[in-house]
PDB file of C-alpha atoms in Angstrom:
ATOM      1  CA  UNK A   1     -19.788  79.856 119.569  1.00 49.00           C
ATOM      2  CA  UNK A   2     -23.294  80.114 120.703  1.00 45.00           C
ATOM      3  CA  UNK A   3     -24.133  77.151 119.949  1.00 49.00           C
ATOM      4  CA  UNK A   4     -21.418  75.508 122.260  1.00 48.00           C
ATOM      5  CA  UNK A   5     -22.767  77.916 125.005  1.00 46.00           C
ATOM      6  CA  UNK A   6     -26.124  76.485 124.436  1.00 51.00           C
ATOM      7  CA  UNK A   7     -24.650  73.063 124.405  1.00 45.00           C
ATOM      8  CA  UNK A   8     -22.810  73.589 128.221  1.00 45.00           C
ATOM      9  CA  UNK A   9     -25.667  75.220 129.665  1.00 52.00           C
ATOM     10  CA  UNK A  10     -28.007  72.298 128.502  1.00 45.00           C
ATOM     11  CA  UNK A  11     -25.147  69.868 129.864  1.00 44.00           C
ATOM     12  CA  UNK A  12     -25.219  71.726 133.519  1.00 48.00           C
ATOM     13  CA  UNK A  13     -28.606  71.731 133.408  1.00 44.00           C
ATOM     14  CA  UNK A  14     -28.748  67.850 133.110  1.00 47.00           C
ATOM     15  CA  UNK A  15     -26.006  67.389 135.729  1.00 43.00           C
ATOM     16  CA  UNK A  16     -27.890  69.014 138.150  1.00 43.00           C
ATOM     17  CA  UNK A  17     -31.163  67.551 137.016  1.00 38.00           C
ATOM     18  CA  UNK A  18     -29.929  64.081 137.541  1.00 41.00           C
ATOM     19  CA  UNK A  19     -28.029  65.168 140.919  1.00 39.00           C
ATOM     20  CA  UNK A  20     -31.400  66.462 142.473  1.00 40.00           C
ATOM     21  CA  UNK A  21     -32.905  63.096 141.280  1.00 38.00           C
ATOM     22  CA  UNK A  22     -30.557  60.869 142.984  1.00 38.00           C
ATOM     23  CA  UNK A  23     -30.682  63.096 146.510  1.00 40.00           C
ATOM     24  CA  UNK A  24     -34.526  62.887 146.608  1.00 37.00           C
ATOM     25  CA  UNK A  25     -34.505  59.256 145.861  1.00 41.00           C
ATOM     26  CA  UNK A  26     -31.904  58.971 148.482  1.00 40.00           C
ATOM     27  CA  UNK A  27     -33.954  60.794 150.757  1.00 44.00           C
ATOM     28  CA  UNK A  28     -37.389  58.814 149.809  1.00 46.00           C
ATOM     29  CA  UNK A  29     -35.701  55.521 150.734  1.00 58.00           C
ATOM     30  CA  UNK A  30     -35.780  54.437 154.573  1.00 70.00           C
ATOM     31  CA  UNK A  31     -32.700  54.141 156.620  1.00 92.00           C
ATOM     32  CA  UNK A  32     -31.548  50.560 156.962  1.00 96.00           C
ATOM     33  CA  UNK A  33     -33.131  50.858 161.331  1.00 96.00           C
ATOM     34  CA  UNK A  34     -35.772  52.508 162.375  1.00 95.00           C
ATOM     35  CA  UNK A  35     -36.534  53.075 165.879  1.00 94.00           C
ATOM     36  CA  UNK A  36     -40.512  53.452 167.420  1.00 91.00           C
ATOM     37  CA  UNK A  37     -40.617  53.946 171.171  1.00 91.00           C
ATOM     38  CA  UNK A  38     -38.878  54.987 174.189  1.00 92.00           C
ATOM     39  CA  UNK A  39     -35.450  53.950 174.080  1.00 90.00           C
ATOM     40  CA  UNK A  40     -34.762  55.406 177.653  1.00 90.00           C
ATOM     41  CA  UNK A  41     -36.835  52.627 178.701  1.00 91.00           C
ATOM     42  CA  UNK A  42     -37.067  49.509 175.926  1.00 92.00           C
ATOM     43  CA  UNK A  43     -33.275  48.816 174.684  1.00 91.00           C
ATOM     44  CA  UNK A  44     -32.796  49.691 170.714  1.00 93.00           C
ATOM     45  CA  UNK A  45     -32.745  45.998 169.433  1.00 92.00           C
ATOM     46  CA  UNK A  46     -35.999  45.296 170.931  1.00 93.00           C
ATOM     47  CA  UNK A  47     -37.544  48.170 169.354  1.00 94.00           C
ATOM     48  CA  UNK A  48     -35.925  48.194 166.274  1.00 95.00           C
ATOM     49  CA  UNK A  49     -37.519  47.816 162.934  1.00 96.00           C
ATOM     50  CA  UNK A  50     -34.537  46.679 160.095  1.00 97.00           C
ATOM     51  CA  UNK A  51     -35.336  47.437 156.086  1.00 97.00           C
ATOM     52  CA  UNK A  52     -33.472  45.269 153.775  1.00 98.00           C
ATOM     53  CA  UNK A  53     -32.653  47.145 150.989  1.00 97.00           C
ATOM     54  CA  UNK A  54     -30.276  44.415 149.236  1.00 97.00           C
ATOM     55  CA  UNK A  55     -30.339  41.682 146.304  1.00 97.00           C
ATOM     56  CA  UNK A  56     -27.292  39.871 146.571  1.00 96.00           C
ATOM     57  CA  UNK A  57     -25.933  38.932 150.201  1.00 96.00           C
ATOM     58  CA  UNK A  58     -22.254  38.393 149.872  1.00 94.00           C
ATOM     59  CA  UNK A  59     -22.084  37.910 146.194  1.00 92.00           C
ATOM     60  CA  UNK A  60     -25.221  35.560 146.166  1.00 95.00           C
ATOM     61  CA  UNK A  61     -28.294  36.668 144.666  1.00 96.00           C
ATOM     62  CA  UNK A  62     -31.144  36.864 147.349  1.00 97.00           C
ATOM     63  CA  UNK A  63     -33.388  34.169 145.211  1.00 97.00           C
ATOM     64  CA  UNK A  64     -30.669  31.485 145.033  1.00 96.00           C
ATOM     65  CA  UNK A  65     -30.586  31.956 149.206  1.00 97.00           C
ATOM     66  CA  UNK A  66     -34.788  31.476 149.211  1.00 97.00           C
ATOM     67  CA  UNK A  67     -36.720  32.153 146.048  1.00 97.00           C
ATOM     68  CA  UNK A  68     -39.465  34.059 147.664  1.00 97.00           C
ATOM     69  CA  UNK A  69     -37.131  36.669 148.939  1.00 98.00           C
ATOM     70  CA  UNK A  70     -36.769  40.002 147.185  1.00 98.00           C
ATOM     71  CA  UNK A  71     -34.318  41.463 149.585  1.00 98.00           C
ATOM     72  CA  UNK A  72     -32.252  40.387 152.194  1.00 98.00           C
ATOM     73  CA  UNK A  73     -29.156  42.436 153.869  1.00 98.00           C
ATOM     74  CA  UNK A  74     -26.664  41.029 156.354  1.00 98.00           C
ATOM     75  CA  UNK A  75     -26.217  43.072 159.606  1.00 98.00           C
ATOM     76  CA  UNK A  76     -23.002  45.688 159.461  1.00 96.00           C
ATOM     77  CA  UNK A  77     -21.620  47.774 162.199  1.00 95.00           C
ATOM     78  CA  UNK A  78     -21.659  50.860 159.831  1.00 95.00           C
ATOM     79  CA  UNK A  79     -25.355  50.077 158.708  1.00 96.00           C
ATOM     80  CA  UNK A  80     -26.446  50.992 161.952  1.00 94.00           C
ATOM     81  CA  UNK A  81     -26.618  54.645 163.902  1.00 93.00           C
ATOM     82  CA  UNK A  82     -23.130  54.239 166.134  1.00 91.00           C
ATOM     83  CA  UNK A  83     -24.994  56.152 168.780  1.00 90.00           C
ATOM     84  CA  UNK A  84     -27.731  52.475 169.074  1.00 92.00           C
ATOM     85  CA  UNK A  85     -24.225  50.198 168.734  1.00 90.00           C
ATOM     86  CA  UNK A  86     -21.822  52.571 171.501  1.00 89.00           C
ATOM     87  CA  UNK A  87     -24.476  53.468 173.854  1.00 79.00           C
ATOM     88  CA  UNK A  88     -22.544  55.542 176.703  1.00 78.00           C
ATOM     89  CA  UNK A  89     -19.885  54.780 174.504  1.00 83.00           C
ATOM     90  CA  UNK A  90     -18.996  51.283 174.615  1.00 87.00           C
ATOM     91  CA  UNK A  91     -19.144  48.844 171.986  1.00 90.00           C
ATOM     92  CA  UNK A  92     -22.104  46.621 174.110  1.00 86.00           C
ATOM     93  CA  UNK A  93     -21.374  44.098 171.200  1.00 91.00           C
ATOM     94  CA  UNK A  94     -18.049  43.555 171.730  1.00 90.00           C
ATOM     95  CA  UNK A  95     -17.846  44.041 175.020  1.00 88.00           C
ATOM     96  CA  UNK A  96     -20.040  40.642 175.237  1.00 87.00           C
ATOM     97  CA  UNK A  97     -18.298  38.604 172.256  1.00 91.00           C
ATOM     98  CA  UNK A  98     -21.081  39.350 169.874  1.00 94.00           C
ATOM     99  CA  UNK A  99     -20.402  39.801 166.253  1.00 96.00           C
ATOM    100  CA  UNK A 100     -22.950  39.824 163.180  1.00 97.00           C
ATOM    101  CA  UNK A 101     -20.011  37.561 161.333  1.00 97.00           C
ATOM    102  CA  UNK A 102     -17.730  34.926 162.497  1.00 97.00           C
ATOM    103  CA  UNK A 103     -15.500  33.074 160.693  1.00 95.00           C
ATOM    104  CA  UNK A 104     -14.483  29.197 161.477  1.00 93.00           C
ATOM    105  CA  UNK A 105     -13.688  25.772 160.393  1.00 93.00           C
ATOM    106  CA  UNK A 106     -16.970  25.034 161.776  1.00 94.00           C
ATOM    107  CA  UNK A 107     -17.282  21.409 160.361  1.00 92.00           C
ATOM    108  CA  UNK A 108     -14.045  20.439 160.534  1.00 88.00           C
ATOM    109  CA  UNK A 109     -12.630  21.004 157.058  1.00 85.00           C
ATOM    110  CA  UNK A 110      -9.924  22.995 155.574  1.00 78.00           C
ATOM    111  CA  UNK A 111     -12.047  25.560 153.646  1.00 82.00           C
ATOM    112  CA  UNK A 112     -12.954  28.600 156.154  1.00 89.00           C
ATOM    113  CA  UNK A 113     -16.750  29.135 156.685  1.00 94.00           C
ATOM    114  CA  UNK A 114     -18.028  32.262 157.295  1.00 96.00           C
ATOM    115  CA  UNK A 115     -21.622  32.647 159.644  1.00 97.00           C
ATOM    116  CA  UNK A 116     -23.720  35.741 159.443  1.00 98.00           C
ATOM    117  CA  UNK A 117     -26.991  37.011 160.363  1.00 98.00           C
ATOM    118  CA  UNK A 118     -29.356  39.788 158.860  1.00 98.00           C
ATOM    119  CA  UNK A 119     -32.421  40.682 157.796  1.00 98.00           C
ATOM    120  CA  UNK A 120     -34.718  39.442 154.732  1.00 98.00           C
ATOM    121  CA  UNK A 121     -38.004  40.694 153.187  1.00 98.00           C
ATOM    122  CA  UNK A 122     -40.301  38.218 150.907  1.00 98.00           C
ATOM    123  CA  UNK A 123     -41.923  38.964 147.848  1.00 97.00           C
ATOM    124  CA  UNK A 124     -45.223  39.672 149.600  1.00 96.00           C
ATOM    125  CA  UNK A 125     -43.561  42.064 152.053  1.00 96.00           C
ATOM    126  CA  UNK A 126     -43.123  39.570 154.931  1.00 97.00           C
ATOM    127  CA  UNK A 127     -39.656  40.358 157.099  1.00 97.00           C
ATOM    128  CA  UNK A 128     -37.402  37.912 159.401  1.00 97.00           C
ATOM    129  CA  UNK A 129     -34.277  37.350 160.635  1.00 98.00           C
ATOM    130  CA  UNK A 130     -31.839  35.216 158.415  1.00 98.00           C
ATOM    131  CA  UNK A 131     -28.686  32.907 159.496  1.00 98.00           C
ATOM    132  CA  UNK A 132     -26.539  31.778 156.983  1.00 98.00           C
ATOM    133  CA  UNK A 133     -23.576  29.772 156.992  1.00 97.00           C
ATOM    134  CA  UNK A 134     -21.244  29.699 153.480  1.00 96.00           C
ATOM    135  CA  UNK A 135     -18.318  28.155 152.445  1.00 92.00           C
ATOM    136  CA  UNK A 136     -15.453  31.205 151.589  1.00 82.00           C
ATOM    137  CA  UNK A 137     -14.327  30.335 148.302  1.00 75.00           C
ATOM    138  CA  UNK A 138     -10.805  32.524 146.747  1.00 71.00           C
ATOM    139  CA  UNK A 139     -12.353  32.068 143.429  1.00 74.00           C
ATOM    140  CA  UNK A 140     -15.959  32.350 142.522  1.00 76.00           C
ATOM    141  CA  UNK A 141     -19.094  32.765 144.623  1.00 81.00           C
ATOM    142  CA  UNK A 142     -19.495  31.196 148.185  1.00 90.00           C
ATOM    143  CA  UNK A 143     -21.244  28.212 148.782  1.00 92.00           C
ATOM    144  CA  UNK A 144     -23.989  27.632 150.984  1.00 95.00           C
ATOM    145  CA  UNK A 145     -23.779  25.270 153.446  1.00 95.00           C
ATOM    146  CA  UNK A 146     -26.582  26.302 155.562  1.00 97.00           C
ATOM    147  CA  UNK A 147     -29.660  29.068 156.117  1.00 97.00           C
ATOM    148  CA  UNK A 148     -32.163  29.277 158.607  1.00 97.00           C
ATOM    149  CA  UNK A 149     -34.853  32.201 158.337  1.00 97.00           C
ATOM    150  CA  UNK A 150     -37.604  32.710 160.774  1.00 96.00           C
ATOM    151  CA  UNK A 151     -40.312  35.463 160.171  1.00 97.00           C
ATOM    152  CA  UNK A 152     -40.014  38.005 163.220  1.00 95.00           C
ATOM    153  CA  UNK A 153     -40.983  41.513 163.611  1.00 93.00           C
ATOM    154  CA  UNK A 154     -38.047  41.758 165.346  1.00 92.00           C
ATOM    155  CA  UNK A 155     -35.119  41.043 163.237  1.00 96.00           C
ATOM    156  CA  UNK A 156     -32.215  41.785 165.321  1.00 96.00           C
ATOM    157  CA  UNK A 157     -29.787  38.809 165.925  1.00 96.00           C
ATOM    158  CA  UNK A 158     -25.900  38.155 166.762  1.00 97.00           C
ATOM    159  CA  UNK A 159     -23.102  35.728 166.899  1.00 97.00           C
ATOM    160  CA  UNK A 160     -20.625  34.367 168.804  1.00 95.00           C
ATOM    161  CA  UNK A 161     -18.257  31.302 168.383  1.00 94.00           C
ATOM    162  CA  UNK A 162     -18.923  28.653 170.857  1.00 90.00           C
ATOM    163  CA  UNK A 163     -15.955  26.915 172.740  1.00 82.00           C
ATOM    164  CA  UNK A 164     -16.419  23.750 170.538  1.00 87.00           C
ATOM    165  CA  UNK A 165     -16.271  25.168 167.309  1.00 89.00           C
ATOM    166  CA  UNK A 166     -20.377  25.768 167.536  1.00 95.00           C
ATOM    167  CA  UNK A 167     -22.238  29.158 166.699  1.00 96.00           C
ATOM    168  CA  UNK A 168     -23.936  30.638 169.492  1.00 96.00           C
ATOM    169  CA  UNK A 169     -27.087  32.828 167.644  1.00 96.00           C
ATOM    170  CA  UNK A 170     -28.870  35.639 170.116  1.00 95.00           C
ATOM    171  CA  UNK A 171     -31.783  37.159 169.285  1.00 92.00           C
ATOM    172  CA  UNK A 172     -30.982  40.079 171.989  1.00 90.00           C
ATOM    173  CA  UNK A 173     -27.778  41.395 173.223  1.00 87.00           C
ATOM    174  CA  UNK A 174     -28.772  41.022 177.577  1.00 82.00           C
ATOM    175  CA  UNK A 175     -30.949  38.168 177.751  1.00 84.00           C
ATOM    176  CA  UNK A 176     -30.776  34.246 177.658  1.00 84.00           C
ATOM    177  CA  UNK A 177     -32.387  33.717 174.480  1.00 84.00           C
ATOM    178  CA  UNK A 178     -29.948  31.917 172.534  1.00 92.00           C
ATOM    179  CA  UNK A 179     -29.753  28.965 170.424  1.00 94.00           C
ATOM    180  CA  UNK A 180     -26.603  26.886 169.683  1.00 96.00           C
ATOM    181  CA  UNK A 181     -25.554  25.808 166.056  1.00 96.00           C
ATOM    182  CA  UNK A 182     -23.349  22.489 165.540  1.00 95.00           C
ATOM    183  CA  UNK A 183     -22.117  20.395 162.595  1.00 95.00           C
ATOM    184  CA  UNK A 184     -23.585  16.908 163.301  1.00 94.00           C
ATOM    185  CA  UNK A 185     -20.831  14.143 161.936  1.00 92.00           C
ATOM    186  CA  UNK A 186     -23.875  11.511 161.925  1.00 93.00           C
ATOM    187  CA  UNK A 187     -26.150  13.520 159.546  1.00 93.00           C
ATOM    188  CA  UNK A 188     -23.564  15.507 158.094  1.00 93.00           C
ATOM    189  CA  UNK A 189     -25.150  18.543 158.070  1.00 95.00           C
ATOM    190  CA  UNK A 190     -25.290  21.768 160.803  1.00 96.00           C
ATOM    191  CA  UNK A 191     -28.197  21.452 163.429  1.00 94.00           C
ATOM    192  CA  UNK A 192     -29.650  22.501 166.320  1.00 95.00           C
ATOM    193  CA  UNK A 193     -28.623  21.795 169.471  1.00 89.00           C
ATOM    194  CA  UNK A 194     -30.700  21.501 172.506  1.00 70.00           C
ATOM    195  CA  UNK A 195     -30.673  23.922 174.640  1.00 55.00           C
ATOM    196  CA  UNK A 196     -29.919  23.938 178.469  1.00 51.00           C
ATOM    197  CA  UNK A 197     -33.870  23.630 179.448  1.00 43.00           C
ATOM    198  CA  UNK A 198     -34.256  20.733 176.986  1.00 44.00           C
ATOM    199  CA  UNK A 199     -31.212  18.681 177.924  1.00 42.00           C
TER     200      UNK A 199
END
């Protein structure tokens, strides 16, 4: 008998042990945004500072996206604080068609493509903004059929499906810097389009 006692109060004290581990490294790790300045003045996405904290961006391992990443997380609405997304309490995104993800046929084919943007972090500690484009796949891992990543110290960046089947990528949420995103029949592959100052 006492040595079942012995054996449950050992057993609790591991629980608890291992519980108190797990809530100080959850504590120790960053949140996903952090925010340095005066957001009165400067709006959050300028002044935001994103922390991937991923290996694997929807079912792909970071590496086989760019070997010298170590981390890379796609933007989610529930990844960041709801009072930076509803500011005054309106969705700012989707009040202006933005999206981190949007889904398409965006060369043409029958398999659905799915676009998203996020946030990466190299080996040697370097961050940027990502775009990826992948082929949804009901079986197996996606495909990808495109990536773009661009080292920024400020990651923020957003969607929006373009009127011919193009992806509209902004680096703000109320400005004009934007850059449009095509499949190109000729070269058979997504590119850049130019923009309105360079047409």
């Amino acid at each position: 008998m006492l040595h079942r006692f012995t054996f449950v109060r050992a057993a609790r004290w591991i629980f608890a042990l291992c519980c108190w581990l797990v809530a100080a490294q959850a504590q120790a790790e960053p949140a996903f945004v952090t925010i340095e300045g005066d957001l009165k003045s400067i709006a959050w996405w300028v002044l935001a500072d994103f922390h991937p904290f991923t290996t694997e961006v929807r079912g792909l391992p970071v590496r086989e996206i760019r070997k010298n990443w170590c981390k890379a997380t796609e933007f989610r609405k529930d990844l960041i604080p709801r009072e930076l997304l509803f500011e005054g309490g309106t969705d700012a995104m989707a009040a202006a068609n933005m999206s981190f993800a949007v889904e398409g046929r965006f060369d043409g084919t029958a398999p659905k493509q799915v676009a998203l943007v996020g946030v990466f972090e190299e080996c040697t500690g370097q961050k940027g903004r990502f775009i990826l484009i992948l082929d949804q796949s009901a079986e197996g891992k996606p495909k990808i059929r495109f990536v773009n990543a661009v080292r920024t110290d400020h990651q923020f960046g957003a969607l929006q499906k373009g009127d011919d089947n193009s992806i509209v990528a902004w680096a703000c949420m109320e400005c004009d810097n934007f850059a449009v995103l095509k499949w190109d029949r000729k070269k058979r592959k997504f590119d850049w389009r130019p923009g309105p100052a360079e047409q």
